[in-house]
Coordinates of N, CA and C and ligand atoms in Angstrom, one line a residue:
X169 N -25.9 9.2 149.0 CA -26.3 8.6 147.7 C -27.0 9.6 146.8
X170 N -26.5 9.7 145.8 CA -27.1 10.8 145.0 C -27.5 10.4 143.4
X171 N -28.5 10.5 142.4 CA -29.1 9.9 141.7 C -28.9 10.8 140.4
X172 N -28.3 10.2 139.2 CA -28.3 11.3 137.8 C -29.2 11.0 137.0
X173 N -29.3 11.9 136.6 CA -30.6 12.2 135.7 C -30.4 12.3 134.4
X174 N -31.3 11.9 133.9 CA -30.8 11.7 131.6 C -32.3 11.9 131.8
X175 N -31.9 12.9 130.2 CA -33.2 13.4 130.3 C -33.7 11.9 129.5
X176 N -35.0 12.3 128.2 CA -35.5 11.0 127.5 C -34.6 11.1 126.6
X177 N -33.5 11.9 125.8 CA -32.8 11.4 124.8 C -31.3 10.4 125.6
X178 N -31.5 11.0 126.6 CA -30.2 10.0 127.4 C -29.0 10.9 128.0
X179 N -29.4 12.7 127.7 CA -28.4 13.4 128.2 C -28.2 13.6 129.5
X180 N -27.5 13.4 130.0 CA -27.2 13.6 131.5 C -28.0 15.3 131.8
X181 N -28.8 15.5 133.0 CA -28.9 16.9 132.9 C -29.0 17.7 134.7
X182 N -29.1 16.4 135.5 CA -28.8 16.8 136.9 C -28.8 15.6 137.5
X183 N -27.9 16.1 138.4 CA -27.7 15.2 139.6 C -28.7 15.6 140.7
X184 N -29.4 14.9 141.8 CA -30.1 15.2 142.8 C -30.2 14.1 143.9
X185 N -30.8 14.2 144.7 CA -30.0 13.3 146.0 C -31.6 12.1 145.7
X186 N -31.2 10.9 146.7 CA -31.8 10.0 146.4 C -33.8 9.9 146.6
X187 N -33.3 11.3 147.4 CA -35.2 11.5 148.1 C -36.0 12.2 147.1
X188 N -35.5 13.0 146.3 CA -35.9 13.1 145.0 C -35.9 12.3 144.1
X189 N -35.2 12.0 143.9 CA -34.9 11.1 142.6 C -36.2 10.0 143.2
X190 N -36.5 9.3 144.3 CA -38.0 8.8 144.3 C -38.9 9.5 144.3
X191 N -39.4 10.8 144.4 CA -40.5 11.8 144.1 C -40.5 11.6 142.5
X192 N -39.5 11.7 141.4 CA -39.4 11.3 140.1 C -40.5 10.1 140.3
X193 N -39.5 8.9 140.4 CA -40.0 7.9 140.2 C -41.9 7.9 140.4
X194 N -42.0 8.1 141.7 CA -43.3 8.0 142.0 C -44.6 8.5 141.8
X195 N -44.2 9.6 141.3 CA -44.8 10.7 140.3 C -45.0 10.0 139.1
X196 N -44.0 9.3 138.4 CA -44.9 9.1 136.6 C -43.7 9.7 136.2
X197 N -42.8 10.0 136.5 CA -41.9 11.6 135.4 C -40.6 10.3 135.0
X198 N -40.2 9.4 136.0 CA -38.7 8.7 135.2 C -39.1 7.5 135.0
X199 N -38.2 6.8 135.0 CA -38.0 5.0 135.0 C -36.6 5.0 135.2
X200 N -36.2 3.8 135.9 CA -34.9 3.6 136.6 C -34.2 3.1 135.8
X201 N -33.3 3.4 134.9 CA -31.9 2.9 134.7 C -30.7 2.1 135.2
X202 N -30.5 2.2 136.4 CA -29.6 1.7 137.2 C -29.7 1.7 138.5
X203 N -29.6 0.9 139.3 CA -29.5 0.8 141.2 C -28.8 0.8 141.7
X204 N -28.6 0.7 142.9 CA -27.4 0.6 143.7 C -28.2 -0.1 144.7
X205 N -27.2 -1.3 144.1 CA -27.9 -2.8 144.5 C -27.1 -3.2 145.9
X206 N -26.9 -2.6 146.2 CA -25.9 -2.8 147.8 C -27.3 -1.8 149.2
X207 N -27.7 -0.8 148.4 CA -28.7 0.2 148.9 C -30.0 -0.1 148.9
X208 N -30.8 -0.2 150.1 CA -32.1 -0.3 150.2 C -32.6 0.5 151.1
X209 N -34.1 0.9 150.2 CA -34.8 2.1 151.4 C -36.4 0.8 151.7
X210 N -36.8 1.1 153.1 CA -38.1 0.4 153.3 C -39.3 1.2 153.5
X211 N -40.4 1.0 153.0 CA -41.4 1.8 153.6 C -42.1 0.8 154.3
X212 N -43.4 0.9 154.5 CA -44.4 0.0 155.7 C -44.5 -1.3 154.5
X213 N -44.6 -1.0 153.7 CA -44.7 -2.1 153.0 C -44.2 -3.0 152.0
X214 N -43.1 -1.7 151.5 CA -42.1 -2.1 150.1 C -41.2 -1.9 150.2
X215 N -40.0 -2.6 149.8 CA -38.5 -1.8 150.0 C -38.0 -2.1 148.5
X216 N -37.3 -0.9 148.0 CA -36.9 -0.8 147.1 C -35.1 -0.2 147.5
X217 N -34.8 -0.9 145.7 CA -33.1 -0.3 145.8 C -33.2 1.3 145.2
X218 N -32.0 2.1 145.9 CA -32.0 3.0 145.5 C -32.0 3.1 143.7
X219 N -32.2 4.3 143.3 CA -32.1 4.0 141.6 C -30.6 5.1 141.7
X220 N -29.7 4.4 140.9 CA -28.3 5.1 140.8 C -28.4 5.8 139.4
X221 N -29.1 5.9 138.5 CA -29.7 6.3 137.2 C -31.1 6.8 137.0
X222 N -31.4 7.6 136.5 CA -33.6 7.5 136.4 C -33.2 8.2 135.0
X223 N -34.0 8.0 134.2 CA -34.5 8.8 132.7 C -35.9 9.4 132.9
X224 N -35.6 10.5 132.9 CA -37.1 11.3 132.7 C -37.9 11.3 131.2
X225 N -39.1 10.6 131.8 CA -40.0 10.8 130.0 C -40.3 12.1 129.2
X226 N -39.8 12.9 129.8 CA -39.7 14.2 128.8 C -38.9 14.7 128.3
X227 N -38.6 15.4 127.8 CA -37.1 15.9 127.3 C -37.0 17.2 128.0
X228 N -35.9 17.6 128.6 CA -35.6 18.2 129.7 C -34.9 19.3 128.8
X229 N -36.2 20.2 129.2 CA -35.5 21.6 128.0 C -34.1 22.5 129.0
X230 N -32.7 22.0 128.8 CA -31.7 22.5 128.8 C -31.0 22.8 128.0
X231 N -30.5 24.2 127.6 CA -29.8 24.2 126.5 C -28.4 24.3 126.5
X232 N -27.9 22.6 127.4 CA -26.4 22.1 127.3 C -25.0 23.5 127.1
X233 N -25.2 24.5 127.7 CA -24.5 25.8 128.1 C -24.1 25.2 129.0
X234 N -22.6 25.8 129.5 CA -22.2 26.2 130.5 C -22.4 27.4 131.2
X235 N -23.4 27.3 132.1 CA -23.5 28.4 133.2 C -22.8 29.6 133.2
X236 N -22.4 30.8 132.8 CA -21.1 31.8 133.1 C -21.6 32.3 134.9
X237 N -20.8 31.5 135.5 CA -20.9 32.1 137.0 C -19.2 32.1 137.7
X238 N -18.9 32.7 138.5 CA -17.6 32.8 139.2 C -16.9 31.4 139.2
X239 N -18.0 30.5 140.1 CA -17.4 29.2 140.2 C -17.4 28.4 139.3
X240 N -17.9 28.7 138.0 CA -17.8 28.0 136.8 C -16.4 28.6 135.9
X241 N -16.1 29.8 136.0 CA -14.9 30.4 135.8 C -14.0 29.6 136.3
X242 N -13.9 29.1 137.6 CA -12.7 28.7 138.5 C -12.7 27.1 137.6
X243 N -13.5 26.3 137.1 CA -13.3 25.3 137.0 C -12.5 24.9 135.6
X244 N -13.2 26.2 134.6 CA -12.6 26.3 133.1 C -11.2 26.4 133.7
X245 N -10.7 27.3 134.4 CA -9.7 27.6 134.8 C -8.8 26.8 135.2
X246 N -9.3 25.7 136.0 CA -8.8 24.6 136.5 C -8.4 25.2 138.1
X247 N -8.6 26.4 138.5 CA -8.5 27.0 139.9 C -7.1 27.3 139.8
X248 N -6.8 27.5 138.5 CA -5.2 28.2 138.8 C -5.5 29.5 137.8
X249 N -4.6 30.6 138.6 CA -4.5 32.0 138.0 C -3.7 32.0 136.7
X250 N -4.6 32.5 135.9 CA -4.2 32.6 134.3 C -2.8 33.4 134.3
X251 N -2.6 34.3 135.1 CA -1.3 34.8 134.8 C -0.4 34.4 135.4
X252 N -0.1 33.5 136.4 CA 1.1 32.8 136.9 C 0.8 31.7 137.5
X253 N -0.1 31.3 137.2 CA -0.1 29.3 137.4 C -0.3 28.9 139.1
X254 N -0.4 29.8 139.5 CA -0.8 29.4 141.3 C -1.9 28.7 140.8
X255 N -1.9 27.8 141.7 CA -3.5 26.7 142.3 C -4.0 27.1 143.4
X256 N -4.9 27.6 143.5 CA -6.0 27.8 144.8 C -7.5 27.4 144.9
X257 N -7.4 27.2 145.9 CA -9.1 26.8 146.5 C -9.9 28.0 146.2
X258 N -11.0 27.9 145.6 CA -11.8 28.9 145.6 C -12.1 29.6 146.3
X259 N -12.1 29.5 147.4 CA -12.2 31.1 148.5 C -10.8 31.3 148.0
X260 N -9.6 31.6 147.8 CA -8.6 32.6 148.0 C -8.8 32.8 146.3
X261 N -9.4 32.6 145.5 CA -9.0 33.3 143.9 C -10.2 34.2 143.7
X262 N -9.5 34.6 142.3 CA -10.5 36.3 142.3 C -10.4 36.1 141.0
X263 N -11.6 37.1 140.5 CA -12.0 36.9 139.2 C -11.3 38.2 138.3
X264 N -10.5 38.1 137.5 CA -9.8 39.4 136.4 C -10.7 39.7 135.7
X265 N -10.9 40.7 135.1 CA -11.6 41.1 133.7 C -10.0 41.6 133.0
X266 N -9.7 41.0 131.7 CA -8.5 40.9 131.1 C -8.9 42.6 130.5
X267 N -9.5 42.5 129.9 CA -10.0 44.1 129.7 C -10.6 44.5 131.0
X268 N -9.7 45.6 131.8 CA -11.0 46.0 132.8 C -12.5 46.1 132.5
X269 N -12.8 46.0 133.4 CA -14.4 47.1 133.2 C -14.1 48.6 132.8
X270 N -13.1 49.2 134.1 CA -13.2 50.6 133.5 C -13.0 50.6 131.9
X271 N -12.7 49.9 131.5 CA -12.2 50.0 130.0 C -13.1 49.7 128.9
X272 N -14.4 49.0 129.2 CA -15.4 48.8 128.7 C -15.8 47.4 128.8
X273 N -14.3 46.3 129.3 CA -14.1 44.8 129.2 C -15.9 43.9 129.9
X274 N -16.1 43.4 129.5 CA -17.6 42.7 129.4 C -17.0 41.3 130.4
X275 N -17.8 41.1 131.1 CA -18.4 40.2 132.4 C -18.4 39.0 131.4
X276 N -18.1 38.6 131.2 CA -18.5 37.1 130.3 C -17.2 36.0 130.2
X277 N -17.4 34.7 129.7 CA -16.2 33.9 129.3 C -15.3 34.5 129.0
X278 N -15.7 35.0 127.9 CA -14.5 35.7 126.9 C -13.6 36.5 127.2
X279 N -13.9 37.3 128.8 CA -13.1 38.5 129.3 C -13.2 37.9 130.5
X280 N -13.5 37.0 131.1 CA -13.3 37.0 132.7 C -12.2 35.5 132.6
X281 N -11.2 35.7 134.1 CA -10.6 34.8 134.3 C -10.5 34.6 135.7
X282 N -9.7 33.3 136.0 CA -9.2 32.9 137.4 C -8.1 33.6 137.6
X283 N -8.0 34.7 139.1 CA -6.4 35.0 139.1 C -6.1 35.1 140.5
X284 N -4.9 34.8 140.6 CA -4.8 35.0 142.1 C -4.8 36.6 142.7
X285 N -5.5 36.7 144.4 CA -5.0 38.0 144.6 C -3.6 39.0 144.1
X286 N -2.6 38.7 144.5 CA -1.2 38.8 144.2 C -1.6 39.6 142.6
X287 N -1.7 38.9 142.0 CA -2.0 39.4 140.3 C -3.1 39.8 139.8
X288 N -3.7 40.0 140.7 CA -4.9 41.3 140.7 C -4.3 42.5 140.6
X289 N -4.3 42.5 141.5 CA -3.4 43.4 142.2 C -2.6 44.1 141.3
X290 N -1.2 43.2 140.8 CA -0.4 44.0 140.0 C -0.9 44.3 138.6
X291 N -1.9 43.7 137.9 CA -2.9 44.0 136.8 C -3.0 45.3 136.9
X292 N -3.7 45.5 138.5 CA -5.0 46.8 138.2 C -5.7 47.0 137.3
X293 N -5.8 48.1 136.3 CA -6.5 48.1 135.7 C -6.0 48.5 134.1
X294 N -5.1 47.3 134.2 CA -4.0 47.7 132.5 C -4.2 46.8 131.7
X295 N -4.8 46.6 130.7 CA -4.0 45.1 129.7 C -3.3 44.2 129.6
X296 N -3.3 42.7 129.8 CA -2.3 42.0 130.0 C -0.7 42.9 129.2
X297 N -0.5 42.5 128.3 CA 0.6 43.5 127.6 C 1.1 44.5 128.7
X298 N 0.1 45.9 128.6 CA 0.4 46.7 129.3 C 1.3 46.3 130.7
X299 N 0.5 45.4 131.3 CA 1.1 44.8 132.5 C 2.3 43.7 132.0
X300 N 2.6 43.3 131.1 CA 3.9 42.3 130.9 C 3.4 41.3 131.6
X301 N 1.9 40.9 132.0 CA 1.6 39.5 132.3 C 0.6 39.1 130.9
X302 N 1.1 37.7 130.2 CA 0.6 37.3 129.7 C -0.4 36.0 130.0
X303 N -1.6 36.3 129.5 CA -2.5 35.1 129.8 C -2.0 33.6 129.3
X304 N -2.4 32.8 130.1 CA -1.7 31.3 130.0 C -2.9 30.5 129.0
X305 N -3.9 30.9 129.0 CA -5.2 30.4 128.0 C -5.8 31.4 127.5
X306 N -5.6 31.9 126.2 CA -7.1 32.8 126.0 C -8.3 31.9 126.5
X307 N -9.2 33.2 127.4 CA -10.5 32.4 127.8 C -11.2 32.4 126.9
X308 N -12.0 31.1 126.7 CA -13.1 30.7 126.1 C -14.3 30.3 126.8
X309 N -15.5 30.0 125.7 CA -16.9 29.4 126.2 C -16.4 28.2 126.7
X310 N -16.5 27.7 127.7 CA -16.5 26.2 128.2 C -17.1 25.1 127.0
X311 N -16.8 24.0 126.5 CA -17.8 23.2 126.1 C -18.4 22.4 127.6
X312 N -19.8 22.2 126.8 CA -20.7 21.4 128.5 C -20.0 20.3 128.6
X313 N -19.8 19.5 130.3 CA -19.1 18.6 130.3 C -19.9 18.4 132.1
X314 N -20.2 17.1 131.9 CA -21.0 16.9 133.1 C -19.8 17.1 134.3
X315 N -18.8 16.6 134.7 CA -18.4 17.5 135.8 C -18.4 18.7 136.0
X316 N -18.2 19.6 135.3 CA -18.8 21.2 135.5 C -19.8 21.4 135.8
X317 N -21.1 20.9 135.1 CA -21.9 21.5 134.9 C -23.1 20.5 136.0
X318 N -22.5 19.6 136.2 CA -23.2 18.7 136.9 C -22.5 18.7 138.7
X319 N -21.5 19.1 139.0 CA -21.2 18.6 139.6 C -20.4 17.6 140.5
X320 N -20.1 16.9 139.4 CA -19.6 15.5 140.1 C -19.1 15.8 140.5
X321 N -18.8 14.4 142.3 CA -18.1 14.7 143.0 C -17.2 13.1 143.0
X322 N -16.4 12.8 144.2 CA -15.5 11.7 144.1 C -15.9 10.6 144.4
X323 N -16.8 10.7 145.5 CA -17.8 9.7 146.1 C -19.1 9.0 144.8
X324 N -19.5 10.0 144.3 CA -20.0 9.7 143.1 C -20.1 8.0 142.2
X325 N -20.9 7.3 141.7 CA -20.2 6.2 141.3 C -20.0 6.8 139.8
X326 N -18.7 5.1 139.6 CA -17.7 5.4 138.6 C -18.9 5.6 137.3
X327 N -19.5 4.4 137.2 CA -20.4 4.0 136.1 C -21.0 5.0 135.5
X328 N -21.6 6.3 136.3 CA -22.1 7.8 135.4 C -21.1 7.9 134.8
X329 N -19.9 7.5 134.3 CA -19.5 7.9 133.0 C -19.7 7.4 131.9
X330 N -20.6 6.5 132.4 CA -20.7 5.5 131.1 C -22.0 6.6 130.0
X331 N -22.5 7.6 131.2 CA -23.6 8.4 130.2 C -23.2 9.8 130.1
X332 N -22.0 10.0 130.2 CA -21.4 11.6 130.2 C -20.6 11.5 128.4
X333 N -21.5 12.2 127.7 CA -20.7 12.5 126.6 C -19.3 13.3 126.0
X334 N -19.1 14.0 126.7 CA -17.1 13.9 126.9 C -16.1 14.0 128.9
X335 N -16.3 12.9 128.5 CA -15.6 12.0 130.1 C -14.6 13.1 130.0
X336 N -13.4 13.5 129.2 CA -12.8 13.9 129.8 C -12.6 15.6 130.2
X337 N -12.3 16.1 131.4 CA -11.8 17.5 132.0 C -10.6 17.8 132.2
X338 N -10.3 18.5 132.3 CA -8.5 19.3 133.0 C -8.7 19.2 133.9
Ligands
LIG558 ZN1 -1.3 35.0 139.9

């Protein structure tokens, strides 16, 4: 059971498991939003439902970015290689720089992609062009979108979409 978090304007800004999310609560920092009214914890004297929602009374200084990390690469990506459309699980994909490095190409959104080994490989260290493989998306900045940046998983309940400001992903 795992518990999402909106900050005080209502933005979604982490997910965290349910033994936390009562350290929130009991602390003074949220108020519960939503339960999961099927779920109960007991202590010596009180049982409470899990909270499936908390709002923190502060505003939760995140500045709604997407993370630039490898596995956030893989997800803009959709886990398929920009230059020939394979689908892979994250352990078998590799990260391109469309501009090498040797070439000056920059570590960031804008020059990094999902690719498979295979087309690593035949890239080396050329220019899409140069190599006659053309990228299938120019890469871009991700816009934030709580399954990336949050996480979600499938077990998850449905109803956090009701507080995710663009529900939809690739
Ligand atoms: Zn490939």
């Amino acid at each position: 059971m795992r518990t999402l978090v909106l900050d005080n304007t209502y933005f979604p800004v982490r997910i965290v498991t349910w033994q936390k999310a009562m350290i929130l609560l009991f602390t003074g920092r949220a108020e519960v939003l939503t339960e999961y009214s099927e779920k109960k914890i007991r202590s010596t004297t009180q049982t409470f439902n899990l909270p499936k929602t908390l709002r923190l009374f502060n505003r939760h200084r995140t500045s709604h970015k997407v993370k630039f990390s490898r596995q956030n690469v893989f997800w803009r990506d959709n886990f398929q290689c920009q230059y020939c459309f394979i689908k892979l699980p994250a352990s078998k994909l590799t990260i391109d720089h469309v501009v090498p490095q040797s070439r000056e190409g920059g570590t960031d959104w804008e020059n990094v992609v999902a690719c498979c080994p295979d087309c690593n490989v035949r890239k080396g260290s050329q220019l899409p062009n140069e190599a006659n493989m053309p990228l299938k998306n120019p890469p871009r900045v991700p816009k934030w979108s709580p399954q990336i940046c949050l996480r979600v998983k499938k077990e998850d309940p449905d109803d956090w979409n009701d507080w995710f400001p663009n529900k939809k992903v690739s």
